[in-house]
PDB file of C-alpha atoms in Angstrom:
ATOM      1  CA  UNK A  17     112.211 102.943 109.023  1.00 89.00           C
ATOM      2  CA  UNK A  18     111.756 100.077 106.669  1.00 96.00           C
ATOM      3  CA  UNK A  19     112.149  96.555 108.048  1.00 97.00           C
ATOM      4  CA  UNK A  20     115.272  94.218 106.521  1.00 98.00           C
ATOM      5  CA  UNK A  21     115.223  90.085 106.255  1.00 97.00           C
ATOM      6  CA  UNK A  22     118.001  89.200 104.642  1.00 96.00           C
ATOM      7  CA  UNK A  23     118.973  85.520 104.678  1.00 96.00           C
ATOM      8  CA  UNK A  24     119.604  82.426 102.934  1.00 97.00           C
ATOM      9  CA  UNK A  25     118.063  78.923 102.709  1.00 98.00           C
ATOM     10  CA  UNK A  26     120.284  75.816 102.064  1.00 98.00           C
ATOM     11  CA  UNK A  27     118.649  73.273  99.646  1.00 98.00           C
ATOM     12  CA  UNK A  28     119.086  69.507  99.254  1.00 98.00           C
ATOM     13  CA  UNK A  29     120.876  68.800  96.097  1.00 97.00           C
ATOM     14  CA  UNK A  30     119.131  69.109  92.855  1.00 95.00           C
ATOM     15  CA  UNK A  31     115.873  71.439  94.174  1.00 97.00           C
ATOM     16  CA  UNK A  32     117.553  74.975  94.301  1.00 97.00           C
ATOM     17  CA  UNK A  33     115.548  75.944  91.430  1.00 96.00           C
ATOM     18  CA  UNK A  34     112.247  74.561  91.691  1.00 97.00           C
ATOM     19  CA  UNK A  35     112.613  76.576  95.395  1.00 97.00           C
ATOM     20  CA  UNK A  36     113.570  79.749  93.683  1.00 97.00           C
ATOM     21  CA  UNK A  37     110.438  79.648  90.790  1.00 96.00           C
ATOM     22  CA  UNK A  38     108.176  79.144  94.516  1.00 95.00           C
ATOM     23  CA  UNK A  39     109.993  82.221  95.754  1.00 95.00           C
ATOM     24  CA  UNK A  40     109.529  84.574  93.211  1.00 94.00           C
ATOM     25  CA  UNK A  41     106.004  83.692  92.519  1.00 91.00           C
ATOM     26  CA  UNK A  42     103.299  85.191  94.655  1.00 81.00           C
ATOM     27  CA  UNK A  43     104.257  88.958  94.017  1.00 86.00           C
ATOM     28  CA  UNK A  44     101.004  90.799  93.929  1.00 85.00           C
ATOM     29  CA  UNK A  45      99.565  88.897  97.366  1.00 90.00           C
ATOM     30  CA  UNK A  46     104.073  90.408  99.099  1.00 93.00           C
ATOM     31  CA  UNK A  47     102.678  93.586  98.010  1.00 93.00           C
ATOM     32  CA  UNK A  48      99.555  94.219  99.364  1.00 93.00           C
ATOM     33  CA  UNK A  49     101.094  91.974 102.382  1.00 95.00           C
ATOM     34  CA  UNK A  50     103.356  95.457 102.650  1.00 96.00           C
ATOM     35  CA  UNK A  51     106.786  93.938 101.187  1.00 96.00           C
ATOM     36  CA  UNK A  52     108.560  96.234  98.844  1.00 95.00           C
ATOM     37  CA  UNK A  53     111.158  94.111  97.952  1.00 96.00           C
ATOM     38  CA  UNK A  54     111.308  90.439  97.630  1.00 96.00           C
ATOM     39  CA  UNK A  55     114.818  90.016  96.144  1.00 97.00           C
ATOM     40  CA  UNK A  56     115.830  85.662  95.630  1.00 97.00           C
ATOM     41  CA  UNK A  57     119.339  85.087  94.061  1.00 97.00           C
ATOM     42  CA  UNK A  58     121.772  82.521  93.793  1.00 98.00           C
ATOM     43  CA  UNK A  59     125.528  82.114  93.611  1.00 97.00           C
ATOM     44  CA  UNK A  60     127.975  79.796  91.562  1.00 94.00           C
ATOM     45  CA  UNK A  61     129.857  79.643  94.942  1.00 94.00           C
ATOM     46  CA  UNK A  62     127.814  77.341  96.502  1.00 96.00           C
ATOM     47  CA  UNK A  63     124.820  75.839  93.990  1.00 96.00           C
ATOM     48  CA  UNK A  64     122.599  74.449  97.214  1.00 97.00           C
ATOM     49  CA  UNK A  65     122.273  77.861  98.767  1.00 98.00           C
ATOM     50  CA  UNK A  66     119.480  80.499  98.045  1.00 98.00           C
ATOM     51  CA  UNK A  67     119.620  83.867  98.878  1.00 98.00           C
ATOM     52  CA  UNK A  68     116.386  85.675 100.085  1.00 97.00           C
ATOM     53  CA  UNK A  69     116.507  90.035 100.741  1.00 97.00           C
ATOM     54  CA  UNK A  70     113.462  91.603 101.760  1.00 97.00           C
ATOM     55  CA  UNK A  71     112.533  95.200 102.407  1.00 97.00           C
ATOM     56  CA  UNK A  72     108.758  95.339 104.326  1.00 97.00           C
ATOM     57  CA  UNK A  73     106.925  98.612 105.439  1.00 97.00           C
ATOM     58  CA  UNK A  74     107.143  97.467 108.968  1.00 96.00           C
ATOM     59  CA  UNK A  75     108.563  94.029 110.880  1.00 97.00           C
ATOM     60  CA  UNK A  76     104.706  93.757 112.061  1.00 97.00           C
ATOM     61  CA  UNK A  77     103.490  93.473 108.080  1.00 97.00           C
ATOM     62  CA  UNK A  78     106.117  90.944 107.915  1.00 96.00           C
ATOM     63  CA  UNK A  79     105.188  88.418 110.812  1.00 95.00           C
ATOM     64  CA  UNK A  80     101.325  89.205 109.833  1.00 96.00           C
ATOM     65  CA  UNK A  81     102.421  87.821 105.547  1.00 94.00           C
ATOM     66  CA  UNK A  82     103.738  84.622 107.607  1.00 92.00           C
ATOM     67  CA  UNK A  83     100.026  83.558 108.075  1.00 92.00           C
ATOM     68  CA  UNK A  84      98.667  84.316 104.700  1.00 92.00           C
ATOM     69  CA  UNK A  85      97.027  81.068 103.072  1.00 91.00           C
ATOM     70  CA  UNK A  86      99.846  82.105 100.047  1.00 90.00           C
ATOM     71  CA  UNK A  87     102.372  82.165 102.273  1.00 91.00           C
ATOM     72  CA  UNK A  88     101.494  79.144 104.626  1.00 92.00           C
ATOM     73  CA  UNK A  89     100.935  77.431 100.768  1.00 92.00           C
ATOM     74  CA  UNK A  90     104.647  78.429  99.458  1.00 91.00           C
ATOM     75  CA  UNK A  91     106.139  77.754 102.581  1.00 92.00           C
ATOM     76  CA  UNK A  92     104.415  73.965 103.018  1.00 94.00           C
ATOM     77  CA  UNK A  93     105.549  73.402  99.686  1.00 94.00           C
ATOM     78  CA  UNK A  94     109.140  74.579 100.038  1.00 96.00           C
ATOM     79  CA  UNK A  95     110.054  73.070 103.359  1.00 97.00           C
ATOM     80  CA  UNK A  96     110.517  69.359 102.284  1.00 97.00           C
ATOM     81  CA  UNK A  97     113.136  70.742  99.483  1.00 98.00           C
ATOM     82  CA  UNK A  98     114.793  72.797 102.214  1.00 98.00           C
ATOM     83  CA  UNK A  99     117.840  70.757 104.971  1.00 98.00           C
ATOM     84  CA  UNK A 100     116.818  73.327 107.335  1.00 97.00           C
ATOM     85  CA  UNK A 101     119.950  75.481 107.609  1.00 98.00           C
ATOM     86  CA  UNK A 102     118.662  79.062 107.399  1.00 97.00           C
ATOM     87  CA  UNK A 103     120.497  82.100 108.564  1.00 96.00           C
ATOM     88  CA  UNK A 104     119.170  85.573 108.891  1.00 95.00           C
ATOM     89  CA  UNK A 105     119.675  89.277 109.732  1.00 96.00           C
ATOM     90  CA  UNK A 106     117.207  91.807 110.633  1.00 97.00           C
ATOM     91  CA  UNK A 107     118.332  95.192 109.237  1.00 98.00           C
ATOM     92  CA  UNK A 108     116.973  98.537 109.950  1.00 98.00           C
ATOM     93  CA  UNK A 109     116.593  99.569 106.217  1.00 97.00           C
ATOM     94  CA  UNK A 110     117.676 103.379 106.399  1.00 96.00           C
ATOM     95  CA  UNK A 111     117.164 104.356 102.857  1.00 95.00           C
ATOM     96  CA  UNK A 112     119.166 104.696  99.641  1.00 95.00           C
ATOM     97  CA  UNK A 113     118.016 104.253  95.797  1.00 95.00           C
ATOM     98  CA  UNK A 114     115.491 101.811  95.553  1.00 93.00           C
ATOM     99  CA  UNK A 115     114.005 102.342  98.789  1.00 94.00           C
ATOM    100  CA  UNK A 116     110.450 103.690  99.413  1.00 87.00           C
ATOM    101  CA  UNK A 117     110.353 106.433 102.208  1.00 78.00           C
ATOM    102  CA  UNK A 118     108.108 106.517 105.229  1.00 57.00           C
ATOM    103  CA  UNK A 119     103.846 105.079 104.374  1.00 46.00           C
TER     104      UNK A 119
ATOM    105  CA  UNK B  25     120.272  88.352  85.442  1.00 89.00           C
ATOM    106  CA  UNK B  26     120.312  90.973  87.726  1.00 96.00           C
ATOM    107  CA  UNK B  27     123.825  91.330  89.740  1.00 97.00           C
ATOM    108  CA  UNK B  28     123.417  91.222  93.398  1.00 98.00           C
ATOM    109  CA  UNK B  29     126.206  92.352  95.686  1.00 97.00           C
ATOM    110  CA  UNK B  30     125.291  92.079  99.446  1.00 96.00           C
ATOM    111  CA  UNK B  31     127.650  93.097 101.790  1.00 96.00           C
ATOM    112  CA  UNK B  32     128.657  94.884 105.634  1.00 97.00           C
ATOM    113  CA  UNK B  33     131.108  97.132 106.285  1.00 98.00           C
ATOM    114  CA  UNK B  34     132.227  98.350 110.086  1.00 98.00           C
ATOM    115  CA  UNK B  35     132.628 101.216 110.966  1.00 98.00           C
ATOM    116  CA  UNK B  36     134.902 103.073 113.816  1.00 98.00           C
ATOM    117  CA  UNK B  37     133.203 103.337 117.030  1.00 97.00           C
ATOM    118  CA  UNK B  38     130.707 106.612 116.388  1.00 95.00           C
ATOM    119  CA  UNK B  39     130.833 107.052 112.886  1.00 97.00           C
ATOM    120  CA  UNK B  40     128.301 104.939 112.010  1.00 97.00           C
ATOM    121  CA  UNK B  41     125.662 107.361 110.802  1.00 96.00           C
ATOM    122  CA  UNK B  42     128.045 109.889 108.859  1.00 97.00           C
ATOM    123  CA  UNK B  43     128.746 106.488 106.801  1.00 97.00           C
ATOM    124  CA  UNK B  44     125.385 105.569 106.649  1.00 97.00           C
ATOM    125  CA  UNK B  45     124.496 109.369 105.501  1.00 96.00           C
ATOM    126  CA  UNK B  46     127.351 109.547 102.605  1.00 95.00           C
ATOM    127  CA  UNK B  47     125.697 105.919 101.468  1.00 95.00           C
ATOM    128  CA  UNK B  48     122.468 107.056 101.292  1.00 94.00           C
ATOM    129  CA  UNK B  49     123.141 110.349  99.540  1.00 91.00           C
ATOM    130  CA  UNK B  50     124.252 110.422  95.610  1.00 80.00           C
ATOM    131  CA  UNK B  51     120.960 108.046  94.235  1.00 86.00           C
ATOM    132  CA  UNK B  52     120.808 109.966  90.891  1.00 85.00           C
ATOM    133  CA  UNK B  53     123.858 108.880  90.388  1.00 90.00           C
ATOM    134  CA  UNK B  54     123.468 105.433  90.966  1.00 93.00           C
ATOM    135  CA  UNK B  55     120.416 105.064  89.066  1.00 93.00           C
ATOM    136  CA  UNK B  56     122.220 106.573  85.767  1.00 93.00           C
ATOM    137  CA  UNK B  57     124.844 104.126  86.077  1.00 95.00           C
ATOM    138  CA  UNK B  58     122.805 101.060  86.273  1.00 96.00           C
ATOM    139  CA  UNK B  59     121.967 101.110  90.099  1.00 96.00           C
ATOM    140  CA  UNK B  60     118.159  99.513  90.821  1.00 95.00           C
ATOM    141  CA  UNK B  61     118.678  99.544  94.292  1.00 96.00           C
ATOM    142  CA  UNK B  62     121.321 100.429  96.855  1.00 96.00           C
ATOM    143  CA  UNK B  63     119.805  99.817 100.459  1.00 97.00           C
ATOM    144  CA  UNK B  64     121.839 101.146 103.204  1.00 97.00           C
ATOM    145  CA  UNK B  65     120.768  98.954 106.835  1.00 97.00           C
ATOM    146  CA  UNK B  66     121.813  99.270 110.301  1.00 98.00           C
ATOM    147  CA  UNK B  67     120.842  97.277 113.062  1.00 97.00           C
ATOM    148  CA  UNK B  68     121.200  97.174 116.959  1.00 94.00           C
ATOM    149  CA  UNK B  69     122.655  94.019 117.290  1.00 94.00           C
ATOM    150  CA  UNK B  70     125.864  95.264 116.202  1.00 96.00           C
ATOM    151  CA  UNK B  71     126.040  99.241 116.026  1.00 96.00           C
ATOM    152  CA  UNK B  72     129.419  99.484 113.875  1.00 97.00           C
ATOM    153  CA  UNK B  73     127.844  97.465 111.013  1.00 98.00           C
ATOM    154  CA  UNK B  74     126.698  99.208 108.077  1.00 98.00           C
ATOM    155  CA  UNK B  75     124.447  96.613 105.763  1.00 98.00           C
ATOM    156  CA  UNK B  76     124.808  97.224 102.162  1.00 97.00           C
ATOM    157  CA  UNK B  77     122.286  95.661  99.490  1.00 97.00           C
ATOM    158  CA  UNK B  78     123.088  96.504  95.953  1.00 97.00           C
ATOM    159  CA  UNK B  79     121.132  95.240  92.681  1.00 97.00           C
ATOM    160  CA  UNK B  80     122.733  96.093  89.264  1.00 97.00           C
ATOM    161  CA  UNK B  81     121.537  95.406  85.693  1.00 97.00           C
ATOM    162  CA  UNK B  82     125.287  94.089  85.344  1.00 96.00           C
ATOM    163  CA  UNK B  83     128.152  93.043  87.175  1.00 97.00           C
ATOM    164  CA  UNK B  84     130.120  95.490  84.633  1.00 97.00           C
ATOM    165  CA  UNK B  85     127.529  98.331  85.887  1.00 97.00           C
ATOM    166  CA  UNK B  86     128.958  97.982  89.449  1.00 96.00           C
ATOM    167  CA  UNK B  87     132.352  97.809  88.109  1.00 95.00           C
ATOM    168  CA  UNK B  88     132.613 100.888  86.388  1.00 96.00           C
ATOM    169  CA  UNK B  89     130.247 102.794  88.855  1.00 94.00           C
ATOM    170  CA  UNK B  90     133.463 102.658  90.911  1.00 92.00           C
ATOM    171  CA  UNK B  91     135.412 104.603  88.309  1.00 92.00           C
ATOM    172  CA  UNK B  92     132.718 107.371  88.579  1.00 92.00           C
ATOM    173  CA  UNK B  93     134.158 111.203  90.415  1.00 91.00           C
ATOM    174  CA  UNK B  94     131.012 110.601  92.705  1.00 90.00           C
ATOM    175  CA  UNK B  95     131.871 107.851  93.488  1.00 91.00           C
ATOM    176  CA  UNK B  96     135.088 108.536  93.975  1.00 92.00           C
ATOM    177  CA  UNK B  97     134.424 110.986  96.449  1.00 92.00           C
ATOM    178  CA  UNK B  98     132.081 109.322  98.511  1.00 91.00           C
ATOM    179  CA  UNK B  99     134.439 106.214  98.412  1.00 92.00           C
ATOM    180  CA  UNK B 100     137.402 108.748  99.781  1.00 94.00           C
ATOM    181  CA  UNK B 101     134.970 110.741 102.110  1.00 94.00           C
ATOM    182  CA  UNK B 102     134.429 107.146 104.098  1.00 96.00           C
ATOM    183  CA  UNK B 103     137.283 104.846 103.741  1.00 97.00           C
ATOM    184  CA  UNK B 104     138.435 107.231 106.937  1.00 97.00           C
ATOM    185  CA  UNK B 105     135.915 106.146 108.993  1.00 98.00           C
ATOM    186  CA  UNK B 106     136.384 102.514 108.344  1.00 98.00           C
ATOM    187  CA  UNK B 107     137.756  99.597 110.021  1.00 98.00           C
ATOM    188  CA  UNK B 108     138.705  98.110 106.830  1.00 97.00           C
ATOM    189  CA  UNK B 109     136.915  94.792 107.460  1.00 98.00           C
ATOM    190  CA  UNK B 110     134.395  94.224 105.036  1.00 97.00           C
ATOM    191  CA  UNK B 111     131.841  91.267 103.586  1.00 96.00           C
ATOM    192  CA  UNK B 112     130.402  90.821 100.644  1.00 95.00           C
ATOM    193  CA  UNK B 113     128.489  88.599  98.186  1.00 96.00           C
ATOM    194  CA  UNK B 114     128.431  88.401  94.624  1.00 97.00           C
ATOM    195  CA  UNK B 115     125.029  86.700  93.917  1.00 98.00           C
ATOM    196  CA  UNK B 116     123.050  86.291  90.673  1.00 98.00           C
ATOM    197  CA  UNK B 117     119.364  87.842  91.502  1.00 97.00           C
ATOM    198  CA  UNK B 118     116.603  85.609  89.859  1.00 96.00           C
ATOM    199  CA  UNK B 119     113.870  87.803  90.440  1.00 95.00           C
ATOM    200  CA  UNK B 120     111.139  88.273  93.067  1.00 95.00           C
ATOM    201  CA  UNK B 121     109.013  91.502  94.005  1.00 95.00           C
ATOM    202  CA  UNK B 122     111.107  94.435  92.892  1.00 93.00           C
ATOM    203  CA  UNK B 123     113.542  93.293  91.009  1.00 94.00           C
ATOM    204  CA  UNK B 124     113.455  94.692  87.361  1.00 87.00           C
ATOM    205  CA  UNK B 125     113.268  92.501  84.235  1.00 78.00           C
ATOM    206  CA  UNK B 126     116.104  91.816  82.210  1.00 57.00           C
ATOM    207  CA  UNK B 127     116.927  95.336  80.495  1.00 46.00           C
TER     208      UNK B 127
END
């Protein structure tokens, strides 16, 4: 069964999108990390919140991307723009369009 | 922009995967009517939750996707087994791995 993250990361004012072009960079180092989806959005509802879905083969491939020198780089340089109010969900990802089947 | 909807439903006590298996089912569907991903999650934490990640190529896609007989059906083939309380997000998605271009 595919492994879910699906959160959200508050911003300070002013820095949601310079945190969402970080985000959605880096998408050929996610895939051979084992991340099939890497899905950031944003909302009108609240413009200091952004919203972060992920789909990985496994939870293990996504604790090992954590300490990739791409991620460790993205994350260093996203944390300063970020007030540190996260929440999260992991999801047993069942299937449905979109989603890969079983490696 | 892509239109995101994230959302949960909950389900009556022990229906959980007949939802999840009507949810899952119907992805040709989907796809024809403007569905890039529809990813159906469960997770232990809460066993009458059914996670629901949806990606569109338009918030009018999803709209009228609900006017479809298929959809339809499956719609009237769960409501039963529903509590009725739901959540859900309407969220522009920016990009990231897996998420089509514009169309």
């Amino acid at each position: 069964m595919r492994y879910g993250y699906f959160g959200t990361m508050r911003v300070k004012p002013g820095h949601r999108d310079e945190v969402v072009a970080t985000l959605v960079s880096g998408q050929d180092g996610l895939r051979a990390a084992g991340c099939d989806l890497y899905a950031v959005g944003v909302s009108d509802d609240d413009k200091d919140l952004v919203w972060v879905n992920e789909i990985w083969v496994s939870k293990e491939a996504h604790a090992a991307s954590l300490r990739l020198p791409a991620t460790r780089a993205a994350i260093e340089k996203t944390m300063p723009l970020l007030t540190g109010e996260f929440t999260g969900h992991e999801i047993d990802v069942v299937g449905g369009l979109g989603v890969p089947g079983e490696a």
